[in-house]
Coordinates of C-alpha atoms in Angstrom, one line a residue:
M1 CA 32.4 -34.6 -9.5
A2 CA 31.0 -33.2 -12.9
S3 CA 28.2 -35.5 -12.2
V4 CA 27.5 -33.8 -8.5
L5 CA 27.9 -30.4 -9.9
A6 CA 25.2 -31.0 -12.5
K7 CA 22.8 -32.9 -10.0
K8 CA 23.2 -29.8 -7.7
E9 CA 22.8 -27.4 -10.7
E10 CA 19.7 -29.2 -11.3
E11 CA 18.4 -29.2 -7.9
K12 CA 18.8 -25.5 -8.2
K13 CA 17.2 -25.2 -11.4
R14 CA 14.4 -27.2 -9.9
E15 CA 14.0 -25.1 -6.6
S16 CA 14.5 -22.0 -8.8
H17 CA 11.4 -23.3 -11.1
K18 CA 9.5 -24.3 -7.7
Q19 CA 9.9 -20.7 -6.5
S20 CA 8.8 -19.4 -9.7
L21 CA 5.7 -21.3 -9.8
L22 CA 5.1 -20.1 -6.3
K23 CA 5.6 -16.5 -6.9
E24 CA 3.3 -16.5 -9.8
K25 CA 0.5 -18.4 -8.0
K26 CA 0.7 -15.8 -5.4
R27 CA 0.4 -12.8 -7.8
L28 CA -2.5 -14.7 -9.5
T29 CA -4.4 -15.1 -6.3
I30 CA -3.6 -11.7 -5.2
N31 CA -5.0 -10.2 -8.5
N32 CA -7.9 -12.6 -8.4
V33 CA -8.8 -11.4 -4.6
A34 CA -8.4 -7.9 -6.0
R35 CA -10.9 -8.7 -8.7
Q36 CA -13.1 -9.9 -6.2
W37 CA -12.9 -7.0 -4.1
D38 CA -13.5 -4.5 -7.1
L39 CA -17.0 -6.3 -7.9
Q40 CA -17.8 -6.2 -4.2
Q41 CA -17.1 -2.5 -4.1
Q42 CA -18.9 -2.2 -7.3
R43 CA -22.2 -3.5 -6.2
V44 CA -22.0 -1.7 -2.7
A45 CA -21.4 1.6 -5.0
N46 CA -24.5 0.5 -7.3
I47 CA -26.7 -0.1 -4.3
A48 CA -26.1 3.4 -2.9
T49 CA -26.4 4.7 -6.1
N50 CA -30.1 3.1 -6.5
E51 CA -30.9 4.5 -2.8
D52 CA -29.9 7.7 -3.5
R53 CA -30.1 9.1 -7.4
K54 CA -28.6 12.6 -6.3
D55 CA -25.2 10.8 -5.7
S56 CA -25.0 9.7 -9.2
D57 CA -24.8 13.3 -10.5
S58 CA -21.8 14.2 -8.1
P59 CA -18.1 13.6 -9.6
Q60 CA -16.5 10.4 -8.0
D61 CA -14.6 10.6 -4.8
P62 CA -10.8 10.1 -6.0
C63 CA -10.0 7.7 -3.2
Q64 CA -12.8 5.6 -4.3
I65 CA -12.2 2.2 -6.2
D66 CA -13.3 2.9 -9.8
G67 CA -12.0 -0.7 -11.4
S68 CA -8.2 -0.3 -11.2
T69 CA -7.6 -2.0 -8.1
L70 CA -5.6 -4.2 -10.3
S71 CA -3.2 -1.7 -10.8
A72 CA -1.7 -1.7 -7.8
F73 CA -0.3 -5.0 -8.3
P74 CA 1.3 -4.8 -12.0
E75 CA 1.9 -8.1 -13.7
E76 CA 5.7 -8.7 -14.3
T77 CA 6.9 -8.6 -17.6
G78 CA 10.2 -10.2 -17.3
P79 CA 11.5 -13.3 -19.3
L80 CA 10.0 -16.8 -18.3
D81 CA 11.8 -19.9 -19.5
S82 CA 10.1 -22.5 -21.7
G83 CA 9.5 -24.9 -19.0
L84 CA 8.0 -22.5 -16.4
N85 CA 5.7 -20.9 -19.3
N86 CA 4.3 -24.7 -20.0
A87 CA 3.4 -24.8 -16.4
L88 CA 1.9 -21.2 -15.9
Q89 CA -0.5 -22.0 -18.8
G90 CA -2.1 -24.8 -16.5
L91 CA -2.1 -23.1 -13.7
S92 CA -5.7 -22.1 -12.4
V93 CA -6.0 -19.8 -9.5
I94 CA -9.5 -20.0 -8.0
D95 CA -8.5 -18.8 -4.7
T96 CA -10.2 -15.9 -2.9
Y97 CA -7.9 -15.4 -0.2
L98 CA -4.3 -15.3 0.8
V99 CA -2.4 -16.1 3.9
E100 CA 1.2 -15.5 3.8
V101 CA 4.0 -15.6 6.6
D102 CA 7.1 -13.7 5.5
G103 CA 9.8 -13.3 8.5
D104 CA 7.8 -11.3 11.3
T105 CA 4.9 -10.2 9.0
L106 CA 1.3 -11.9 8.6
S107 CA -0.2 -10.6 5.4
L108 CA -3.9 -11.5 5.1
Y109 CA -5.8 -11.0 1.6
G110 CA -9.4 -11.4 1.4
S111 CA -11.7 -11.7 3.9
G112 CA -11.7 -15.6 3.9
A113 CA -8.3 -15.2 5.5
L114 CA -9.5 -14.1 8.6
E115 CA -10.6 -17.7 9.2
S116 CA -7.0 -18.4 9.7
L117 CA -6.8 -17.0 12.9
D118 CA -8.7 -20.2 14.2
R119 CA -5.7 -22.2 13.2
N120 CA -3.6 -23.7 16.0
W121 CA -0.7 -21.6 15.3
S122 CA 2.6 -22.9 17.0
V123 CA 4.0 -20.7 19.8
Q124 CA 7.3 -20.0 18.2
T125 CA 5.2 -18.9 14.6
A126 CA 3.0 -16.7 17.0
G127 CA 5.4 -15.1 18.9
M128 CA 7.2 -14.4 16.0
I129 CA 4.6 -12.2 14.4
T130 CA 5.2 -8.9 15.2
T131 CA 3.1 -7.0 12.0
V132 CA -0.1 -7.8 10.6
S133 CA -1.3 -6.6 7.3
F134 CA -4.8 -6.4 6.2
T135 CA -5.8 -6.1 2.4
F136 CA -8.9 -6.2 0.5
I137 CA -11.0 -6.9 3.5
E138 CA -13.8 -5.0 5.1
F139 CA -12.7 -3.2 8.3
D140 CA -16.3 -3.9 10.3
E141 CA -15.1 -7.8 9.4
I142 CA -11.5 -7.1 10.8
V143 CA -13.2 -5.4 13.9
Q144 CA -14.9 -9.0 14.9
V145 CA -11.5 -11.1 14.8
L146 CA -9.5 -8.3 16.7
P147 CA -10.0 -10.4 20.1
K148 CA -8.6 -13.3 18.2
L149 CA -5.5 -11.5 17.2
K150 CA -4.7 -10.1 20.3
I151 CA -5.1 -13.7 21.8
K152 CA -3.2 -15.2 18.9
F153 CA -0.1 -13.1 18.2
P154 CA 0.2 -11.3 21.7
N155 CA 3.6 -9.7 20.3
S156 CA 2.1 -7.8 17.5
L157 CA 2.9 -4.4 17.5
H158 CA 2.4 -2.9 13.8
L159 CA -1.0 -3.0 11.9
K160 CA -1.3 -2.3 8.2
F161 CA -4.5 -1.3 6.2
K162 CA -4.8 -1.0 2.5
E163 CA -8.3 -1.6 0.7
T164 CA -10.2 -1.8 3.8
N165 CA -12.8 0.7 3.5
L166 CA -11.7 3.2 6.3
V167 CA -14.0 6.0 6.1
M168 CA -14.5 7.4 9.2
L169 CA -12.6 8.3 12.4
Q170 CA -15.1 6.4 14.4
Q171 CA -13.9 3.2 13.0
F172 CA -10.1 3.9 14.8
N173 CA -12.1 3.3 18.1
A174 CA -12.2 -0.5 17.8
L175 CA -8.5 -0.7 17.7
A176 CA -8.6 0.4 21.6
Q177 CA -9.6 -3.4 22.5
L178 CA -6.1 -4.5 21.3
R179 CA -3.3 -5.2 23.7
R180 CA -0.7 -2.5 22.4
I181 CA 0.1 -0.9 19.1
D182 CA 3.4 0.8 18.2
Q183 CA 3.0 1.6 14.8
L184 CA -0.1 2.0 12.6
T185 CA 0.0 2.2 8.5
I186 CA -3.3 3.4 6.7
D187 CA -2.7 3.2 3.0
P188 CA -4.3 5.7 1.1
Q189 CA -5.6 3.3 -1.3
G190 CA -9.1 2.2 -0.4
N191 CA -9.1 4.2 2.7
P192 CA -10.7 7.6 2.3
V193 CA -10.4 8.5 6.1
V194 CA -6.8 9.6 5.4
N195 CA -8.0 12.5 3.2
F196 CA -9.1 13.9 6.5
T197 CA -6.5 16.8 7.8
L198 CA -7.0 15.5 11.6
W199 CA -7.5 11.9 11.0
K200 CA -3.6 11.1 12.7
Y201 CA -4.5 13.1 15.7
Y202 CA -7.9 11.4 16.2
V203 CA -5.6 8.1 16.4
L204 CA -3.4 9.6 18.7
F205 CA -6.0 10.9 21.0
R206 CA -8.4 7.9 21.0
L207 CA -5.4 5.2 21.4
S208 CA -3.2 7.4 23.5
H209 CA -3.0 4.8 26.2
F210 CA -0.8 2.7 23.5
S211 CA 1.9 5.5 23.3
M212 CA 2.3 4.8 19.7
Q213 CA 5.9 5.6 18.4
K214 CA 5.1 5.8 14.4
I215 CA 1.8 6.7 12.3
N216 CA 2.4 5.6 8.3
G217 CA 6.0 5.8 8.9
T218 CA 6.2 9.1 10.8
E219 CA 7.3 9.6 14.1
V220 CA 5.1 10.7 17.0
T221 CA 6.4 13.6 18.8
Q222 CA 5.1 14.9 22.0
N223 CA 3.9 18.1 20.4
D224 CA 1.7 15.9 18.4
M225 CA 0.3 14.2 21.5
I226 CA -0.5 17.9 23.0
M227 CA -2.2 18.8 19.8
A228 CA -4.3 15.5 19.7
E229 CA -5.4 16.4 23.4
R230 CA -6.1 19.9 22.6
L231 CA -8.2 19.2 19.2
F232 CA -10.4 16.2 20.8
G233 CA -10.1 16.3 24.7
I234 CA -13.6 18.4 24.7
L235 CA -14.9 15.3 22.4
A236 CA -14.4 12.5 25.1
H237 CA -16.0 15.1 28.1
V238 CA -19.1 15.5 25.9
A239 CA -19.6 11.8 24.8
S240 CA -19.2 10.8 28.9
S241 CA -21.2 13.6 29.7
E242 CA -24.1 12.6 27.6
L243 CA -24.1 8.7 28.3
P244 CA -26.5 7.1 31.0
Q245 CA -25.0 6.5 34.3
Y246 CA -25.6 2.7 34.0
R247 CA -22.9 2.5 30.7
L248 CA -20.2 4.7 32.6
I249 CA -20.6 2.2 35.5
S250 CA -20.0 -0.6 32.9
I251 CA -17.2 1.0 31.2
L252 CA -15.5 1.9 34.7
G253 CA -16.3 -1.5 35.7
D254 CA -14.1 -3.0 32.6
A255 CA -11.2 -0.9 33.2
R256 CA -10.9 -2.0 37.2
K257 CA -11.0 -5.6 35.9
K258 CA -8.0 -4.8 33.7
Q259 CA -6.1 -3.1 36.1
F260 CA -7.0 -6.2 38.7
R261 CA -5.8 -8.5 36.0
Y262 CA -2.8 -7.1 35.3
L263 CA -2.0 -6.7 39.3
L264 CA -2.7 -10.5 39.6
E265 CA -0.6 -11.5 36.7
S266 CA 2.5 -9.2 38.2
K267 CA 2.0 -10.7 41.6
G268 CA 5.2 -12.9 42.4
K269 CA 7.4 -11.9 39.1
K270 CA 10.8 -10.4 39.9
P271 CA 11.2 -6.4 40.4
G272 CA 13.5 -6.4 37.5
I273 CA 10.5 -8.2 35.0
I274 CA 8.0 -5.6 36.5
N275 CA 10.2 -2.9 35.7
E276 CA 10.3 -3.7 32.0
E277 CA 6.8 -4.3 31.8
N278 CA 6.0 -0.9 33.3
N279 CA 4.9 0.9 29.8
D280 CA 2.9 -2.5 29.0
S281 CA 1.0 -2.1 32.2
K282 CA 0.3 1.6 31.6
R283 CA -0.9 0.4 27.9
L284 CA -3.3 -2.3 29.5
V285 CA -5.0 -0.1 32.4
G286 CA -4.3 3.5 31.0
E287 CA -7.0 4.2 28.6
N288 CA -9.0 7.1 30.1
T289 CA -12.3 6.2 31.0
N290 CA -14.0 9.3 29.0
R291 CA -11.9 8.1 26.0
A292 CA -13.3 4.4 26.6
T293 CA -17.1 6.0 26.0
L294 CA -15.8 6.5 22.2
N295 CA -16.3 3.4 20.7
Y296 CA -17.4 1.9 17.3
T297 CA -20.5 -0.3 15.9
T298 CA -20.1 -2.4 13.1
R299 CA -22.7 -1.9 10.2
D300 CA -24.0 -5.4 10.8
F301 CA -24.5 -5.0 14.4
Y302 CA -25.9 -1.5 14.1
N303 CA -28.3 -3.2 11.6
E304 CA -29.3 -5.6 14.1
K305 CA -29.7 -3.4 17.3
L306 CA -32.1 -1.0 14.8
E307 CA -34.3 -4.3 13.9
E308 CA -34.2 -5.3 17.5
I309 CA -35.6 -1.8 18.7
K310 CA -38.5 -1.9 15.6
E311 CA -39.5 -5.3 16.8
K312 CA -39.6 -3.7 20.3
K313 CA -41.3 -0.4 19.2
K314 CA -43.9 -2.7 17.3
F315 CA -44.5 -4.7 20.4
C316 CA -44.8 -2.1 22.7
K317 CA -47.4 0.0 20.1
T318 CA -49.4 -3.1 19.9
Y319 CA -49.4 -3.9 23.8
I320 CA -50.3 0.0 24.3
E321 CA -52.9 -0.2 21.8
D322 CA -54.6 -3.7 23.2
L323 CA -54.6 -1.8 26.8
V324 CA -56.3 1.2 25.4
K325 CA -58.7 -0.7 23.6
E326 CA -59.6 -2.8 26.8
A327 CA -59.9 0.2 28.9
T328 CA -62.1 1.9 26.5
E329 CA -64.4 -1.2 26.5
I330 CA -64.3 -1.0 30.5
N331 CA -65.1 2.7 30.2
M332 CA -68.1 2.5 28.0
K333 CA -69.3 -0.6 30.1
N334 CA -69.2 1.4 33.3
E335 CA -71.1 4.4 31.6
A336 CA -73.6 2.1 30.3
L337 CA -73.9 0.4 34.0
Q338 CA -74.3 3.9 35.7
K339 CA -77.0 4.7 33.3
L340 CA -78.9 1.5 34.0
W341 CA -77.9 1.2 37.6
P342 CA -80.7 3.5 39.2
Q343 CA -83.4 1.8 37.5
M344 CA -81.8 -1.4 38.1
F345 CA -81.5 -0.7 42.1
I346 CA -85.2 0.2 41.9
E347 CA -86.3 -3.1 40.4
L348 CA -84.0 -5.3 42.9
V349 CA -85.6 -3.4 45.7
R350 CA -89.1 -4.2 44.6
D351 CA -88.5 -7.7 43.8
A352 CA -86.8 -8.1 47.3
V353 CA -89.8 -6.2 48.9
I354 CA -92.5 -8.7 47.0
E355 CA -90.3 -11.7 48.2
I356 CA -90.5 -11.5 51.7
R357 CA -93.7 -9.6 52.0
N358 CA -95.4 -13.2 53.2
K359 CA -92.7 -14.2 56.0
N360 CA -94.1 -18.1 56.2
S361 CA -93.7 -18.6 52.4
Y362 CA -90.4 -16.6 52.2
M363 CA -89.0 -19.1 55.0
K364 CA -90.5 -22.1 53.6
L365 CA -89.0 -21.2 50.4
C366 CA -85.6 -20.4 51.8
L367 CA -85.8 -23.9 53.9
Q368 CA -86.5 -25.7 50.5
Q369 CA -83.5 -24.0 48.9
I370 CA -81.2 -25.2 51.4
T371 CA -82.7 -28.7 51.4
D372 CA -82.3 -29.0 47.8
Q373 CA -78.4 -28.0 48.0
K374 CA -77.7 -30.8 50.4

């Protein structure tokens, strides 16, 4: 019995030792990701400063990262045994991202973690995930994987963003493509958009078809929804009125496709199941067409479009210049012809009269030319 108890105690210590190592590796990985993020933000800030020297004289926005990123993850100062201490000395973490599943929460640290969405997740694990947390990842990169997120984790209801560079209200438009959001948490750290007084109302307005329950842990009330509509309702109307007709038709077509797809999926289901999915159906097809015109284009896609537009403008300019040059040359030749034509006509008539003055010789010449052609 003493031997068994000793073995159990040893296994318990070994397991505790292993957990401590994993915990420390996680902490070091997160700190490493935070350092990479900090360096990236500093490079972006330096580029912006070089492009606009005036900004260097203005005080730094308190919500911008200033090298204190790592302070969000303080080092643990608790006592470690000698064996763990020796193990940690040889622990070298070079990972630039971290993917962690803890209960019903999927946490992604670093842009490399987004590649995990391409994995073949088990049905049980994917169905269990209800909360997805993004940390130290550019929001524009997150936007590109939102369709995958919707497919891989259909039960995800709660999104968390920390250090993701949410800087303007327009970025929230991208979340409308998801299947469902019940809760949204935007950490003030690394997300300057929360400094806007009306950011929550804009989220409620733009994502009204989700009927969100909480934003940053605060319950959403009916008064909040009314205020959101009152503040931003005119925005959707203006956006839709300024949009070309073909774009409106396209957006309306997408909405109809969603509705038709839902009707097909619900066909043949029991009435009880349909009633339970009533709220979900509203979320799927309930997005207002006017609100759908408020979308978000990432910087990279926007820059690609700008380059494409520049190339088209350059081609059109060159093409028009060539047409103008060709038309100018034709006009100059036409003017020269108009000046020379009276004299040329007189000479042509004179030569013809001289040539047919002697009919016999002219006929012989014509016959000779016909014979030569044969």
